[in-house]
mmCIF file of C-alpha atoms in Angstrom:
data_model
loop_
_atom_site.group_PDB
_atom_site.id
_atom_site.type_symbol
_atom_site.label_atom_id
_atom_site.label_comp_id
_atom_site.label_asym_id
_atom_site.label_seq_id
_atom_site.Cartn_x
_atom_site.Cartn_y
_atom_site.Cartn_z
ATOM 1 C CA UNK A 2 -50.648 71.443 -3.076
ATOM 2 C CA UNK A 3 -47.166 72.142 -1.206
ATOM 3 C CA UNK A 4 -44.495 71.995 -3.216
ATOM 4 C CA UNK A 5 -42.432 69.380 -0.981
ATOM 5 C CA UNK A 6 -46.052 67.153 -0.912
ATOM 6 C CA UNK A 7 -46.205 67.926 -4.983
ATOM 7 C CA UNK A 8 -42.527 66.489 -5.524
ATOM 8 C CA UNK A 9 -43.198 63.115 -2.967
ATOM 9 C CA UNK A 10 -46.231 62.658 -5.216
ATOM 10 C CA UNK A 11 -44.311 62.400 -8.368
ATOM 11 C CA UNK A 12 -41.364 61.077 -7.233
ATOM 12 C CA UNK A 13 -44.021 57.824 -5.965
ATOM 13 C CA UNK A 14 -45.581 57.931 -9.395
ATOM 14 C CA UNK A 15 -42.224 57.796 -11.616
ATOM 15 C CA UNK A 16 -40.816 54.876 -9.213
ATOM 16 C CA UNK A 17 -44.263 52.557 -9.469
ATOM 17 C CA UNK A 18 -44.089 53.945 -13.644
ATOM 18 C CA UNK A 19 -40.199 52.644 -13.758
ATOM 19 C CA UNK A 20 -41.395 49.212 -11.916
ATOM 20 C CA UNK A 21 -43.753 48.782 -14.103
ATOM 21 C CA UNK A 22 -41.575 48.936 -17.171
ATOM 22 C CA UNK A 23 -39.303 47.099 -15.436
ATOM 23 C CA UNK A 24 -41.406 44.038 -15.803
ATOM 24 C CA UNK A 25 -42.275 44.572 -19.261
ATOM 25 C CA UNK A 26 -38.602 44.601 -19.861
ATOM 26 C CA UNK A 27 -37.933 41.567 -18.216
ATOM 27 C CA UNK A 28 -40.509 39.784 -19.857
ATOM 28 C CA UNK A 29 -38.937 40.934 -23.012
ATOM 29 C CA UNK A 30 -35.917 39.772 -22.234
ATOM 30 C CA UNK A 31 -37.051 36.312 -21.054
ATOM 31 C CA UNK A 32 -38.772 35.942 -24.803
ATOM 32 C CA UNK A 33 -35.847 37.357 -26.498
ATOM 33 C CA UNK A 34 -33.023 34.866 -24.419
ATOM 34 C CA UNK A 35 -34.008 33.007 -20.638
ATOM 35 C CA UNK A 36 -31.051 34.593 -18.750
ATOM 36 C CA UNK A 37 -28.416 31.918 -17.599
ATOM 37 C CA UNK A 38 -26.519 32.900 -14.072
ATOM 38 C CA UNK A 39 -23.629 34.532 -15.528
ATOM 39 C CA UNK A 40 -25.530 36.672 -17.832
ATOM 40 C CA UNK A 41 -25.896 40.261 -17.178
ATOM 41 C CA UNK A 42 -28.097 41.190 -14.683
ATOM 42 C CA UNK A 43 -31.856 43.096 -15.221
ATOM 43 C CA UNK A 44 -30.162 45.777 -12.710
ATOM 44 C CA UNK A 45 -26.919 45.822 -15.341
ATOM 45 C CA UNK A 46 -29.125 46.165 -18.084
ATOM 46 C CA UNK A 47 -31.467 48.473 -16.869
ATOM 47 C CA UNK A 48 -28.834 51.044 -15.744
ATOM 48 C CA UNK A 49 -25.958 50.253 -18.388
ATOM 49 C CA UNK A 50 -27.279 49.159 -21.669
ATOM 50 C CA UNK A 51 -27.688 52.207 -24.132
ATOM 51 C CA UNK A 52 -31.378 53.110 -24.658
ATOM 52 C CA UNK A 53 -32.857 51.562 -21.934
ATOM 53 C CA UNK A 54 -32.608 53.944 -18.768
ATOM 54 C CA UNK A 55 -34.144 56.403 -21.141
ATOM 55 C CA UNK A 56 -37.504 54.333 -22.117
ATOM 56 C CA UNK A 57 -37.473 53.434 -18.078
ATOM 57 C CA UNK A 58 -37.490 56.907 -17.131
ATOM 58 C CA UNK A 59 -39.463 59.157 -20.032
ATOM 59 C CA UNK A 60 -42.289 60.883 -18.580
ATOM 60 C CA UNK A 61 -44.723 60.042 -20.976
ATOM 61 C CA UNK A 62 -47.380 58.697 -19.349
ATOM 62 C CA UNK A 63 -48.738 55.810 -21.466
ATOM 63 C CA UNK A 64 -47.507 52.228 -20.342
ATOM 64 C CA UNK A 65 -44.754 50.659 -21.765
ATOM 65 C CA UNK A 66 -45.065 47.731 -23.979
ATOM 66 C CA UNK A 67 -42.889 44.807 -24.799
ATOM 67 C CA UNK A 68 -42.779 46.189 -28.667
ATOM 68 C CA UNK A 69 -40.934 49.201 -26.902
ATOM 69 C CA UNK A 70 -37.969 46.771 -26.211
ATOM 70 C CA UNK A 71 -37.893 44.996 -29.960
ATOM 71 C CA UNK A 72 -34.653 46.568 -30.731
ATOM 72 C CA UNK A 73 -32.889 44.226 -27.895
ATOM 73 C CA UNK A 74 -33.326 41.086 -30.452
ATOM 74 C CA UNK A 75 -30.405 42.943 -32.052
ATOM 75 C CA UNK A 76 -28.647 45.114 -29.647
ATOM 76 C CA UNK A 77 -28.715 42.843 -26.503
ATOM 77 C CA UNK A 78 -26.563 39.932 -27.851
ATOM 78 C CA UNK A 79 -24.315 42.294 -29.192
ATOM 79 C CA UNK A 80 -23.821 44.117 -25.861
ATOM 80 C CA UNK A 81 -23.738 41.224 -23.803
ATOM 81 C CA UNK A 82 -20.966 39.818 -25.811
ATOM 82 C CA UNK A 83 -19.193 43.478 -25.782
ATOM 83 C CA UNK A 84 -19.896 43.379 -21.702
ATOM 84 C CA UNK A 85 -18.572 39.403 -21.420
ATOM 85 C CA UNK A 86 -15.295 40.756 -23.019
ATOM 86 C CA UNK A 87 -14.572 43.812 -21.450
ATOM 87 C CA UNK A 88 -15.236 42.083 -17.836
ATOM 88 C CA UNK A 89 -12.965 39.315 -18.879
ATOM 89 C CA UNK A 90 -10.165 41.378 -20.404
ATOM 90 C CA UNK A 91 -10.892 44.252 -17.274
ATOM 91 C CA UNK A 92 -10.508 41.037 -14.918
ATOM 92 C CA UNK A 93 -7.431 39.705 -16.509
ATOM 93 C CA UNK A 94 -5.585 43.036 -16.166
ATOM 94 C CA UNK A 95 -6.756 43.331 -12.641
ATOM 95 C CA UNK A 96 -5.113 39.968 -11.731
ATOM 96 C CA UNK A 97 -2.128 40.702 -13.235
ATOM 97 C CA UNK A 98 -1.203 43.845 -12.085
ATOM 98 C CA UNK A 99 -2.109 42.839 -8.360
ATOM 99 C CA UNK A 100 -0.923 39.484 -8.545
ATOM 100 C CA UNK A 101 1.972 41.079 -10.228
ATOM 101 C CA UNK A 102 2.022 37.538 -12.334
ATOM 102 C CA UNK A 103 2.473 37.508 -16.655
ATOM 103 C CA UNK A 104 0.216 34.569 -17.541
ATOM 104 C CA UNK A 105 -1.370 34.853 -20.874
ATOM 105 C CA UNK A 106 -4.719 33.599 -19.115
ATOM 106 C CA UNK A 107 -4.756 34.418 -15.375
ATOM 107 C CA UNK A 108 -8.653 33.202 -15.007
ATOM 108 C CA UNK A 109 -7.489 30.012 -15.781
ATOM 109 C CA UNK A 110 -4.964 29.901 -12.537
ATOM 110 C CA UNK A 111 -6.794 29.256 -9.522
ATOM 111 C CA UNK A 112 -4.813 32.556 -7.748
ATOM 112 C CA UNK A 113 -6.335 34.065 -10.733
ATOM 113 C CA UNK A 114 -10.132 33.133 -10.188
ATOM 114 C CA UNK A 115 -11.260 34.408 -6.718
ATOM 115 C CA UNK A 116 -12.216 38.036 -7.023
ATOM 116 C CA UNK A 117 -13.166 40.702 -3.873
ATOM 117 C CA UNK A 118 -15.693 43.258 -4.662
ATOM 118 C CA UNK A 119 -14.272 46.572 -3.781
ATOM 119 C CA UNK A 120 -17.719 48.038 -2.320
ATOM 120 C CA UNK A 121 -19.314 45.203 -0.594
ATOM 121 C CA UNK A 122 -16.026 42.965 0.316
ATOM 122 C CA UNK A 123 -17.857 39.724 -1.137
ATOM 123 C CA UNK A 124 -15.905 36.875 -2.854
ATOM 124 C CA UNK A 125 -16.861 35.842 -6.450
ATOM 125 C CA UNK A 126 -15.076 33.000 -8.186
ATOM 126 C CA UNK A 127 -14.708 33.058 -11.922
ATOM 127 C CA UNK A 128 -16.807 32.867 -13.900
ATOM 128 C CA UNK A 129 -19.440 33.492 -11.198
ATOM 129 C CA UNK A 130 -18.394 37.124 -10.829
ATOM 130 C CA UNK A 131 -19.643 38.335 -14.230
ATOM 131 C CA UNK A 132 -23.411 37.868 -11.775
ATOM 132 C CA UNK A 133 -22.382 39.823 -8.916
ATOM 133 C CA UNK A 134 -24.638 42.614 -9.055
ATOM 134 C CA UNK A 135 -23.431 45.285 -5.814
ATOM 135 C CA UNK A 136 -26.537 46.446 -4.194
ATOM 136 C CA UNK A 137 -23.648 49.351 -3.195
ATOM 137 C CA UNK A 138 -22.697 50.490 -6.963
ATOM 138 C CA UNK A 139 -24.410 53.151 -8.043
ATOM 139 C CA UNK A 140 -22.168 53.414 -11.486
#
């Protein structure tokens, strides 16, 4: 086989082997917590969350299970809170220093709540920002 014809091939078989496991893990997830709007995104997760990219992408070829994702009963409510907290404090900052305002709680200011995403230029109020997932983020 051609070695540009060799890479397509397995380039095809890790993507359907990653959305495979992607399901698994969202099924996981579902049992473990239902996700509520503002929650972190499967996407967020996926890419962010320590652990996770690595059993997504591993080239062993056996399928993934949901017991391969038991460790998130622990680890996901403790990053989610860690990730609420640094995108609140992250977003406080931010309005301060552009609005150039000291409030102790700028969220809570309605020139404090409306938020522009940088990459794709769409508006997000708060809390409602903490579920934009940009399709144009790659980090």
């Amino acid at each position: 086989m051609a070695e540009p014809v060799k890479q397509a091939v397995l380039k095809e078989e890790m993507e359907i082997r990653i959305k495979t496991r992607l399901r698994v893990l969202d099924n996981a997830i579902h049992k473990i917590k239902p996700r509520k709007r503002n929650d972190l995104s499967l996407r967020d997760i996926a890419l962010y969350m320590p652990g996770i990219k690595d059993l997504l992408t591993e080239p062993r070829e056996e399928e993934a299970t949901e017991a391969d994702f038991d460790f998130l009963r622990v680890d996901l409510p403790e990053y989610e809170e860690r990730w609420k907290t640094g995108a609140r404090q992250y977003l406080c900052d931010l309005a301060k220093r552009e609005l150039d305002i000291d409030a102790e709680d700028p969220l809570a200011l309605a020139i404090g709540s409306i938020f522009t995403c940088d990459l794709c230029s769409r508006s997000c109020s708060w809390p409602n920002i903490l579920a934009h997932t940009c399709m144009e983020r790659t980090q």
